[in-house]
């Protein structure tokens, strides 16, 4: 005989509904991933058998240099974060690089794109004592600035490739997205610099009509972001260092791809590689699969083939590159996450699986203080 109270029946129903929604969402994403891999990746890998038969001819030296380039790219991203955070926080490059690797590794396991990365960063930096307002601005500037630099690289590569390989319709779409992003970014910076009070007033008037949003909070947020942007722009050398770090992050990652392809066959044209790399990363920004798994491969391989890279070399080189840039950061990133989380002792130490569970259940709890009873 059940001893449950009448009102208790709602709890398992709500829990089951929540689990069902999660299961359906997870199955849908797996189906999308399977479709992408089956439709775009598998047909390309068939040509890799010839390269696999001659894998003994691969240069270990080039592979080692490619791994070093990928590590340098991650360090550059850590330098970008360190540059954008206030200096008085006294964070080290090693700490920021470890956090970048942790967020990358977990983002490659869990879907959600930028939301998953932000949750990891909030958790680690929050425990390190970085205020949420400062961290939110730094992460936002990092994401937007990094995307702008990527689109600028893609634009330059597209312009350089047109005289050589001609114009393709997909170029127009990619260039249009990049141009729109740069225009929106420029307009936002201009509005915050020269029309801050008007933006704060109009934003609070419009957004204040929405439920659960206070007009005063909108005004305060606009003024805070504007003040932080002033500090970023007017602090000597910060903007230049951030731009250089973002550029190095993308270019070193692209260099790792170029070196992997070179290790398996003839050197690919640099302009064609940058076009393929830029297109793949712009499209992979849409959080369809964790870390763009399947999407990056589906764009890189045929685009590289279109620029003259042999099919076998393109397939094997991209797989080797993704092994270093996607799969290798997963175990190292999870290890970094566990290590950084334990930097601040907790009353009840938890395993890595529990730490990952916290990100899924409480992404907005930077200190990890919300626990199941």
mmCIF file of C-alpha atoms in Angstrom:
data_model
loop_
_atom_site.group_PDB
_atom_site.id
_atom_site.type_symbol
_atom_site.label_atom_id
_atom_site.label_comp_id
_atom_site.label_asym_id
_atom_site.label_seq_id
_atom_site.Cartn_x
_atom_site.Cartn_y
_atom_site.Cartn_z
ATOM 1 C CA UNK A 1 0.000 0.000 0.000
ATOM 2 C CA UNK A 2 1.434 3.370 -1.010
ATOM 3 C CA UNK A 3 2.080 5.968 1.660
ATOM 4 C CA UNK A 4 2.549 8.878 -0.797
ATOM 5 C CA UNK A 5 0.564 12.035 -0.243
ATOM 6 C CA UNK A 6 -1.897 13.110 -2.936
ATOM 7 C CA UNK A 7 0.298 16.035 -4.000
ATOM 8 C CA UNK A 8 3.379 13.864 -4.409
ATOM 9 C CA UNK A 9 2.282 12.409 -7.727
ATOM 10 C CA UNK A 10 3.181 15.631 -9.519
ATOM 11 C CA UNK A 11 6.882 15.214 -8.811
ATOM 12 C CA UNK A 12 7.507 11.965 -10.703
ATOM 13 C CA UNK A 13 5.304 13.194 -13.551
ATOM 14 C CA UNK A 14 7.315 16.409 -13.850
ATOM 15 C CA UNK A 15 10.588 14.497 -13.595
ATOM 16 C CA UNK A 16 9.505 11.986 -16.214
ATOM 17 C CA UNK A 17 8.422 14.799 -18.518
ATOM 18 C CA UNK A 18 11.754 16.510 -18.073
ATOM 19 C CA UNK A 19 13.650 13.296 -18.771
ATOM 20 C CA UNK A 20 11.465 12.607 -21.791
ATOM 21 C CA UNK A 21 12.177 16.047 -23.252
ATOM 22 C CA UNK A 22 15.890 15.548 -22.698
ATOM 23 C CA UNK A 23 15.791 12.097 -24.267
ATOM 24 C CA UNK A 24 13.890 13.324 -27.311
ATOM 25 C CA UNK A 25 16.298 16.245 -27.708
ATOM 26 C CA UNK A 26 19.317 13.962 -27.383
ATOM 27 C CA UNK A 27 17.933 11.456 -29.887
ATOM 28 C CA UNK A 28 17.135 14.252 -32.347
ATOM 29 C CA UNK A 29 20.684 15.602 -32.158
ATOM 30 C CA UNK A 30 22.136 12.125 -32.620
ATOM 31 C CA UNK A 31 19.954 11.624 -35.685
ATOM 32 C CA UNK A 32 21.104 14.948 -37.133
ATOM 33 C CA UNK A 33 24.723 13.961 -36.475
ATOM 34 C CA UNK A 34 24.208 10.546 -38.080
ATOM 35 C CA UNK A 35 22.612 12.177 -41.133
ATOM 36 C CA UNK A 36 25.481 14.654 -41.534
ATOM 37 C CA UNK A 37 28.160 11.978 -41.161
ATOM 38 C CA UNK A 38 26.372 9.507 -43.453
ATOM 39 C CA UNK A 39 25.574 12.062 -46.151
ATOM 40 C CA UNK A 40 28.719 14.173 -46.244
ATOM 41 C CA UNK A 41 31.605 12.513 -44.406
ATOM 42 C CA UNK A 42 31.378 8.797 -45.198
ATOM 43 C CA UNK A 43 31.429 9.277 -49.003
ATOM 44 C CA UNK A 44 34.654 11.270 -48.651
ATOM 45 C CA UNK A 45 36.390 8.735 -46.404
ATOM 46 C CA UNK A 46 36.065 6.039 -49.040
ATOM 47 C CA UNK A 47 38.928 7.674 -50.939
ATOM 48 C CA UNK A 48 41.125 7.490 -47.852
ATOM 49 C CA UNK A 49 41.862 3.773 -48.254
ATOM 50 C CA UNK A 50 44.686 4.541 -50.696
ATOM 51 C CA UNK A 51 46.286 6.929 -48.213
ATOM 52 C CA UNK A 52 45.839 4.519 -45.312
ATOM 53 C CA UNK A 53 47.730 1.879 -47.273
ATOM 54 C CA UNK A 54 50.738 4.220 -47.414
ATOM 55 C CA UNK A 55 50.433 5.585 -43.882
ATOM 56 C CA UNK A 56 53.965 4.424 -43.156
ATOM 57 C CA UNK A 57 55.141 7.292 -45.335
ATOM 58 C CA UNK A 58 53.628 9.920 -43.054
ATOM 59 C CA UNK A 59 56.186 12.300 -41.570
ATOM 60 C CA UNK A 60 56.124 12.016 -37.744
ATOM 61 C CA UNK A 61 57.975 15.329 -37.612
ATOM 62 C CA UNK A 62 55.142 17.163 -39.397
ATOM 63 C CA UNK A 63 52.567 15.533 -37.132
ATOM 64 C CA UNK A 64 54.537 16.637 -34.061
ATOM 65 C CA UNK A 65 54.743 20.201 -35.373
ATOM 66 C CA UNK A 66 50.978 20.137 -36.041
ATOM 67 C CA UNK A 67 50.330 19.087 -32.433
ATOM 68 C CA UNK A 68 52.625 21.890 -31.243
ATOM 69 C CA UNK A 69 50.705 24.391 -33.393
ATOM 70 C CA UNK A 70 47.413 23.230 -31.871
ATOM 71 C CA UNK A 71 48.802 23.618 -28.344
ATOM 72 C CA UNK A 72 50.025 27.107 -29.237
ATOM 73 C CA UNK A 73 46.538 27.948 -30.538
ATOM 74 C CA UNK A 74 44.992 26.990 -27.186
ATOM 75 C CA UNK A 75 47.614 29.034 -25.322
ATOM 76 C CA UNK A 76 46.764 32.005 -27.561
ATOM 77 C CA UNK A 77 43.110 31.671 -26.595
ATOM 78 C CA UNK A 78 44.125 31.636 -22.939
ATOM 79 C CA UNK A 79 46.166 34.797 -23.572
ATOM 80 C CA UNK A 80 43.086 36.394 -25.146
ATOM 81 C CA UNK A 81 41.052 35.713 -22.005
ATOM 82 C CA UNK A 82 43.844 36.930 -19.737
ATOM 83 C CA UNK A 83 44.134 40.165 -21.733
ATOM 84 C CA UNK A 84 40.418 40.932 -21.448
ATOM 85 C CA UNK A 85 40.133 40.219 -17.713
ATOM 86 C CA UNK A 86 41.073 43.028 -15.280
ATOM 87 C CA UNK A 87 44.734 42.926 -14.299
ATOM 88 C CA UNK A 88 43.998 43.259 -10.596
ATOM 89 C CA UNK A 89 42.615 39.713 -10.581
ATOM 90 C CA UNK A 90 46.228 38.441 -10.836
ATOM 91 C CA UNK A 91 45.369 35.393 -12.924
ATOM 92 C CA UNK A 92 48.139 33.511 -14.707
ATOM 93 C CA UNK A 93 48.403 32.459 -18.337
ATOM 94 C CA UNK A 94 48.557 28.833 -17.195
ATOM 95 C CA UNK A 95 45.253 29.228 -15.312
ATOM 96 C CA UNK A 96 43.501 30.862 -18.281
ATOM 97 C CA UNK A 97 44.924 28.293 -20.706
ATOM 98 C CA UNK A 98 43.778 25.449 -18.463
ATOM 99 C CA UNK A 99 40.312 26.999 -18.297
ATOM 100 C CA UNK A 100 40.213 27.364 -22.080
ATOM 101 C CA UNK A 101 41.187 23.715 -22.466
ATOM 102 C CA UNK A 102 38.595 22.654 -19.873
ATOM 103 C CA UNK A 103 35.779 24.562 -21.576
ATOM 104 C CA UNK A 104 36.864 23.218 -24.966
ATOM 105 C CA UNK A 105 37.009 19.613 -23.794
ATOM 106 C CA UNK A 106 33.613 19.693 -22.086
ATOM 107 C CA UNK A 107 32.071 21.582 -25.008
ATOM 108 C CA UNK A 108 33.207 18.708 -27.255
ATOM 109 C CA UNK A 109 31.236 16.276 -25.092
ATOM 110 C CA UNK A 110 28.090 18.233 -24.234
ATOM 111 C CA UNK A 111 25.897 19.975 -26.828
ATOM 112 C CA UNK A 112 25.020 23.621 -26.420
ATOM 113 C CA UNK A 113 27.865 25.477 -28.102
ATOM 114 C CA UNK A 114 28.640 28.832 -26.504
ATOM 115 C CA UNK A 115 26.242 28.165 -23.605
ATOM 116 C CA UNK A 116 28.232 25.123 -22.471
ATOM 117 C CA UNK A 117 31.531 26.990 -22.817
ATOM 118 C CA UNK A 118 30.162 29.944 -20.843
ATOM 119 C CA UNK A 119 28.887 27.647 -18.086
ATOM 120 C CA UNK A 120 32.335 26.100 -17.618
ATOM 121 C CA UNK A 121 34.042 29.495 -17.634
ATOM 122 C CA UNK A 122 31.581 30.953 -15.137
ATOM 123 C CA UNK A 123 32.096 27.988 -12.850
ATOM 124 C CA UNK A 124 35.911 28.098 -12.852
ATOM 125 C CA UNK A 125 36.459 31.857 -12.896
ATOM 126 C CA UNK A 126 33.675 32.347 -10.368
ATOM 127 C CA UNK A 127 35.475 30.081 -7.937
ATOM 128 C CA UNK A 128 38.668 32.078 -8.617
ATOM 129 C CA UNK A 129 36.934 35.235 -7.412
ATOM 130 C CA UNK A 130 36.257 37.012 -10.709
ATOM 131 C CA UNK A 131 33.008 39.047 -10.387
ATOM 132 C CA UNK A 132 30.222 38.017 -12.740
ATOM 133 C CA UNK A 133 29.937 41.468 -14.341
ATOM 134 C CA UNK A 134 33.641 41.592 -15.243
ATOM 135 C CA UNK A 135 33.620 37.995 -16.424
ATOM 136 C CA UNK A 136 30.470 38.456 -18.511
ATOM 137 C CA UNK A 137 32.012 41.394 -20.359
ATOM 138 C CA UNK A 138 35.335 39.598 -20.886
ATOM 139 C CA UNK A 139 33.686 36.437 -22.220
ATOM 140 C CA UNK A 140 31.308 38.421 -24.411
ATOM 141 C CA UNK A 141 34.120 40.530 -25.849
ATOM 142 C CA UNK A 142 36.175 37.379 -26.336
ATOM 143 C CA UNK A 143 33.431 35.546 -28.239
ATOM 144 C CA UNK A 144 32.400 38.511 -30.394
ATOM 145 C CA UNK A 145 35.943 39.665 -31.085
ATOM 146 C CA UNK A 146 37.130 36.159 -31.925
ATOM 147 C CA UNK A 147 34.204 35.667 -34.326
ATOM 148 C CA UNK A 148 34.945 39.021 -35.957
ATOM 149 C CA UNK A 149 38.602 38.089 -36.479
ATOM 150 C CA UNK A 150 37.588 34.720 -37.985
ATOM 151 C CA UNK A 151 35.229 36.410 -40.421
ATOM 152 C CA UNK A 152 37.922 38.933 -41.327
ATOM 153 C CA UNK A 153 40.329 36.081 -42.099
ATOM 154 C CA UNK A 154 37.640 34.382 -44.192
ATOM 155 C CA UNK A 155 36.919 37.615 -46.056
ATOM 156 C CA UNK A 156 40.580 38.105 -46.940
ATOM 157 C CA UNK A 157 40.891 34.472 -48.066
ATOM 158 C CA UNK A 158 37.741 34.720 -50.196
ATOM 159 C CA UNK A 159 38.961 37.880 -51.922
ATOM 160 C CA UNK A 160 42.329 36.265 -52.613
ATOM 161 C CA UNK A 161 40.756 33.043 -53.922
ATOM 162 C CA UNK A 162 38.326 34.552 -56.434
ATOM 163 C CA UNK A 163 40.981 35.442 -59.065
ATOM 164 C CA UNK A 164 42.445 31.935 -58.745
ATOM 165 C CA UNK A 165 39.437 29.630 -58.423
ATOM 166 C CA UNK A 166 36.537 31.832 -59.457
ATOM 167 C CA UNK A 167 33.375 32.808 -57.606
ATOM 168 C CA UNK A 168 31.104 30.262 -55.920
ATOM 169 C CA UNK A 169 27.600 30.955 -54.543
ATOM 170 C CA UNK A 170 28.547 29.693 -51.082
ATOM 171 C CA UNK A 171 31.160 32.452 -50.945
ATOM 172 C CA UNK A 172 28.428 35.074 -51.186
ATOM 173 C CA UNK A 173 26.549 33.525 -48.265
ATOM 174 C CA UNK A 174 29.658 33.318 -46.108
ATOM 175 C CA UNK A 175 30.734 36.839 -47.024
ATOM 176 C CA UNK A 176 27.231 38.129 -46.306
ATOM 177 C CA UNK A 177 27.175 36.565 -42.845
ATOM 178 C CA UNK A 178 30.616 37.959 -42.100
ATOM 179 C CA UNK A 179 29.703 41.428 -43.335
ATOM 180 C CA UNK A 180 26.499 41.448 -41.282
ATOM 181 C CA UNK A 181 28.402 40.414 -38.153
ATOM 182 C CA UNK A 182 31.049 43.104 -38.635
ATOM 183 C CA UNK A 183 28.404 45.776 -39.316
ATOM 184 C CA UNK A 184 26.394 44.846 -36.222
ATOM 185 C CA UNK A 185 29.551 44.804 -34.121
ATOM 186 C CA UNK A 186 30.626 48.201 -35.433
ATOM 187 C CA UNK A 187 27.178 49.694 -34.863
ATOM 188 C CA UNK A 188 27.054 48.341 -31.301
ATOM 189 C CA UNK A 189 30.484 49.771 -30.468
ATOM 190 C CA UNK A 190 29.557 53.131 -31.986
ATOM 191 C CA UNK A 191 26.270 53.240 -30.063
ATOM 192 C CA UNK A 192 27.981 52.400 -26.769
ATOM 193 C CA UNK A 193 30.716 54.969 -27.371
ATOM 194 C CA UNK A 194 28.743 57.928 -28.719
ATOM 195 C CA UNK A 195 25.092 57.291 -27.908
ATOM 196 C CA UNK A 196 25.258 55.409 -24.633
ATOM 197 C CA UNK A 197 22.636 57.405 -22.733
ATOM 198 C CA UNK A 198 20.166 57.270 -25.600
ATOM 199 C CA UNK A 199 20.793 53.536 -26.018
ATOM 200 C CA UNK A 200 20.253 53.009 -22.291
ATOM 201 C CA UNK A 201 17.025 55.032 -22.352
ATOM 202 C CA UNK A 202 15.567 53.415 -25.482
ATOM 203 C CA UNK A 203 16.683 49.944 -24.443
ATOM 204 C CA UNK A 204 15.073 50.248 -21.020
ATOM 205 C CA UNK A 205 11.888 51.619 -22.580
ATOM 206 C CA UNK A 206 11.562 48.748 -25.074
ATOM 207 C CA UNK A 207 12.914 45.828 -23.054
ATOM 208 C CA UNK A 208 11.253 47.067 -19.874
ATOM 209 C CA UNK A 209 7.894 46.111 -21.349
ATOM 210 C CA UNK A 210 8.859 42.460 -21.305
ATOM 211 C CA UNK A 211 7.945 40.356 -18.272
ATOM 212 C CA UNK A 212 10.564 39.892 -15.541
ATOM 213 C CA UNK A 213 12.775 42.690 -16.938
ATOM 214 C CA UNK A 214 13.235 45.890 -14.954
ATOM 215 C CA UNK A 215 13.981 49.054 -16.954
ATOM 216 C CA UNK A 216 16.514 50.177 -14.346
ATOM 217 C CA UNK A 217 18.443 46.930 -14.794
ATOM 218 C CA UNK A 218 18.656 47.487 -18.553
ATOM 219 C CA UNK A 219 19.956 51.040 -18.108
ATOM 220 C CA UNK A 220 22.487 49.902 -15.543
ATOM 221 C CA UNK A 221 23.679 47.053 -17.785
ATOM 222 C CA UNK A 222 24.165 49.351 -20.803
ATOM 223 C CA UNK A 223 26.145 51.878 -18.762
ATOM 224 C CA UNK A 224 28.272 49.140 -17.191
ATOM 225 C CA UNK A 225 29.111 47.564 -20.548
ATOM 226 C CA UNK A 226 29.852 50.993 -21.975
ATOM 227 C CA UNK A 227 32.244 51.803 -19.142
ATOM 228 C CA UNK A 228 33.992 48.455 -19.555
ATOM 229 C CA UNK A 229 34.273 49.054 -23.298
ATOM 230 C CA UNK A 230 35.838 52.456 -22.600
ATOM 231 C CA UNK A 231 38.420 50.797 -20.373
ATOM 232 C CA UNK A 232 39.152 48.194 -23.053
ATOM 233 C CA UNK A 233 39.558 50.764 -25.819
ATOM 234 C CA UNK A 234 41.518 53.358 -23.867
ATOM 235 C CA UNK A 235 43.840 51.079 -21.888
ATOM 236 C CA UNK A 236 47.091 51.184 -23.795
ATOM 237 C CA UNK A 237 47.902 48.022 -25.710
ATOM 238 C CA UNK A 238 44.946 45.920 -24.539
ATOM 239 C CA UNK A 239 42.937 46.054 -27.762
ATOM 240 C CA UNK A 240 46.007 45.328 -29.882
ATOM 241 C CA UNK A 241 47.078 42.385 -27.708
ATOM 242 C CA UNK A 242 43.551 40.961 -27.755
ATOM 243 C CA UNK A 243 43.346 41.233 -31.551
ATOM 244 C CA UNK A 244 46.750 39.610 -32.007
ATOM 245 C CA UNK A 245 45.856 36.793 -29.589
ATOM 246 C CA UNK A 246 42.556 36.121 -31.390
ATOM 247 C CA UNK A 247 44.291 36.119 -34.763
ATOM 248 C CA UNK A 248 47.019 33.765 -33.548
ATOM 249 C CA UNK A 249 44.399 31.411 -32.121
ATOM 250 C CA UNK A 250 42.701 30.995 -35.498
ATOM 251 C CA UNK A 251 45.840 31.044 -37.654
ATOM 252 C CA UNK A 252 47.733 28.543 -35.497
ATOM 253 C CA UNK A 253 44.737 26.203 -35.556
ATOM 254 C CA UNK A 254 44.597 26.561 -39.345
ATOM 255 C CA UNK A 255 48.348 25.919 -39.447
ATOM 256 C CA UNK A 256 47.779 22.653 -37.563
ATOM 257 C CA UNK A 257 45.340 21.605 -40.293
ATOM 258 C CA UNK A 258 47.796 22.613 -43.033
ATOM 259 C CA UNK A 259 50.624 20.665 -41.376
ATOM 260 C CA UNK A 260 48.471 17.550 -41.007
ATOM 261 C CA UNK A 261 47.538 17.667 -44.681
ATOM 262 C CA UNK A 262 51.176 18.231 -45.599
ATOM 263 C CA UNK A 263 52.146 15.172 -43.547
ATOM 264 C CA UNK A 264 49.994 12.944 -45.765
ATOM 265 C CA UNK A 265 50.629 14.349 -49.219
ATOM 266 C CA UNK A 266 51.224 17.439 -51.337
ATOM 267 C CA UNK A 267 50.971 20.784 -49.606
ATOM 268 C CA UNK A 268 47.520 22.336 -50.026
ATOM 269 C CA UNK A 269 47.237 25.928 -51.275
ATOM 270 C CA UNK A 270 47.183 28.260 -48.281
ATOM 271 C CA UNK A 271 44.384 30.448 -49.647
ATOM 272 C CA UNK A 272 42.168 27.437 -50.367
ATOM 273 C CA UNK A 273 42.875 26.018 -46.931
ATOM 274 C CA UNK A 274 41.924 29.303 -45.236
ATOM 275 C CA UNK A 275 38.681 29.448 -47.230
ATOM 276 C CA UNK A 276 37.800 25.873 -46.249
ATOM 277 C CA UNK A 277 38.841 26.468 -42.644
ATOM 278 C CA UNK A 278 36.886 29.711 -42.358
ATOM 279 C CA UNK A 279 33.733 28.250 -43.915
ATOM 280 C CA UNK A 280 33.880 25.189 -41.657
ATOM 281 C CA UNK A 281 34.244 27.204 -38.467
ATOM 282 C CA UNK A 282 31.606 29.780 -39.377
ATOM 283 C CA UNK A 283 29.077 27.012 -40.073
ATOM 284 C CA UNK A 284 30.175 25.001 -37.021
ATOM 285 C CA UNK A 285 29.285 27.986 -34.816
ATOM 286 C CA UNK A 286 25.670 26.824 -35.146
ATOM 287 C CA UNK A 287 25.337 24.430 -32.159
ATOM 288 C CA UNK A 288 23.992 21.416 -34.047
ATOM 289 C CA UNK A 289 26.504 18.941 -32.624
ATOM 290 C CA UNK A 290 29.084 19.181 -29.812
ATOM 291 C CA UNK A 291 32.125 21.081 -31.089
ATOM 292 C CA UNK A 292 30.833 20.944 -34.668
ATOM 293 C CA UNK A 293 31.442 17.183 -34.831
ATOM 294 C CA UNK A 294 30.596 15.988 -38.337
ATOM 295 C CA UNK A 295 29.864 19.520 -39.538
ATOM 296 C CA UNK A 296 33.509 20.612 -39.691
ATOM 297 C CA UNK A 297 34.496 17.423 -41.501
ATOM 298 C CA UNK A 298 31.564 17.728 -43.904
ATOM 299 C CA UNK A 299 32.679 21.216 -44.954
ATOM 300 C CA UNK A 300 36.462 20.825 -44.827
ATOM 301 C CA UNK A 301 36.901 17.662 -46.892
ATOM 302 C CA UNK A 302 34.888 18.564 -50.029
ATOM 303 C CA UNK A 303 36.071 22.195 -49.970
ATOM 304 C CA UNK A 304 39.717 21.133 -49.794
ATOM 305 C CA UNK A 305 39.110 18.675 -52.639
ATOM 306 C CA UNK A 306 37.569 21.527 -54.625
ATOM 307 C CA UNK A 307 40.793 23.499 -54.217
ATOM 308 C CA UNK A 308 42.863 20.637 -55.634
ATOM 309 C CA UNK A 309 43.788 18.543 -52.597
ATOM 310 C CA UNK A 310 43.655 14.800 -53.436
ATOM 311 C CA UNK A 311 40.596 13.142 -51.905
ATOM 312 C CA UNK A 312 42.617 10.616 -49.912
ATOM 313 C CA UNK A 313 44.911 13.295 -48.496
ATOM 314 C CA UNK A 314 41.974 15.552 -47.624
ATOM 315 C CA UNK A 315 40.091 12.767 -45.836
ATOM 316 C CA UNK A 316 43.014 11.399 -43.819
ATOM 317 C CA UNK A 317 44.488 14.835 -43.110
ATOM 318 C CA UNK A 318 41.205 16.205 -41.791
ATOM 319 C CA UNK A 319 40.621 13.107 -39.648
ATOM 320 C CA UNK A 320 44.129 13.445 -38.183
ATOM 321 C CA UNK A 321 43.610 17.161 -37.575
ATOM 322 C CA UNK A 322 40.289 16.553 -35.813
ATOM 323 C CA UNK A 323 41.922 13.866 -33.702
ATOM 324 C CA UNK A 324 44.235 16.562 -32.329
ATOM 325 C CA UNK A 325 41.855 19.539 -32.278
ATOM 326 C CA UNK A 326 38.607 17.793 -31.232
ATOM 327 C CA UNK A 327 39.242 14.435 -29.567
ATOM 328 C CA UNK A 328 42.519 15.047 -27.734
ATOM 329 C CA UNK A 329 41.181 18.065 -25.760
ATOM 330 C CA UNK A 330 38.370 15.936 -24.291
ATOM 331 C CA UNK A 331 40.385 13.886 -21.753
ATOM 332 C CA UNK A 332 42.883 16.692 -21.139
ATOM 333 C CA UNK A 333 40.077 19.239 -20.789
ATOM 334 C CA UNK A 334 38.123 17.138 -18.302
ATOM 335 C CA UNK A 335 41.326 16.608 -16.311
ATOM 336 C CA UNK A 336 41.990 20.370 -16.317
ATOM 337 C CA UNK A 337 38.417 21.033 -15.208
ATOM 338 C CA UNK A 338 38.669 18.654 -12.276
ATOM 339 C CA UNK A 339 42.071 20.072 -11.295
ATOM 340 C CA UNK A 340 40.936 23.698 -11.481
ATOM 341 C CA UNK A 341 37.715 22.987 -9.594
ATOM 342 C CA UNK A 342 39.707 21.414 -6.794
ATOM 343 C CA UNK A 343 41.891 24.485 -6.543
ATOM 344 C CA UNK A 344 39.264 25.815 -4.112
ATOM 345 C CA UNK A 345 38.579 23.044 -1.556
ATOM 346 C CA UNK A 346 35.004 21.862 -1.136
ATOM 347 C CA UNK A 347 33.476 20.320 2.004
ATOM 348 C CA UNK A 348 32.496 17.220 0.046
ATOM 349 C CA UNK A 349 34.911 16.421 -2.823
ATOM 350 C CA UNK A 350 33.203 15.031 -5.902
ATOM 351 C CA UNK A 351 34.263 13.012 -8.888
ATOM 352 C CA UNK A 352 34.519 14.232 -12.447
ATOM 353 C CA UNK A 353 31.116 12.781 -13.346
ATOM 354 C CA UNK A 354 29.506 14.795 -10.552
ATOM 355 C CA UNK A 355 31.286 17.924 -11.739
ATOM 356 C CA UNK A 356 29.963 17.414 -15.263
ATOM 357 C CA UNK A 357 26.505 16.823 -13.825
ATOM 358 C CA UNK A 358 26.657 20.205 -12.116
ATOM 359 C CA UNK A 359 27.238 21.932 -15.445
ATOM 360 C CA UNK A 360 24.202 20.249 -16.960
ATOM 361 C CA UNK A 361 21.913 20.856 -13.985
ATOM 362 C CA UNK A 362 23.158 24.260 -12.786
ATOM 363 C CA UNK A 363 24.944 26.126 -15.599
ATOM 364 C CA UNK A 364 24.308 29.507 -13.949
ATOM 365 C CA UNK A 365 25.869 28.560 -10.603
ATOM 366 C CA UNK A 366 29.500 29.639 -11.073
ATOM 367 C CA UNK A 367 30.710 28.555 -7.676
ATOM 368 C CA UNK A 368 29.016 25.194 -7.840
ATOM 369 C CA UNK A 369 27.054 25.933 -4.662
ATOM 370 C CA UNK A 370 23.733 24.513 -5.805
ATOM 371 C CA UNK A 371 23.625 20.853 -4.868
ATOM 372 C CA UNK A 372 21.045 18.127 -4.836
ATOM 373 C CA UNK A 373 20.039 17.361 -1.284
#
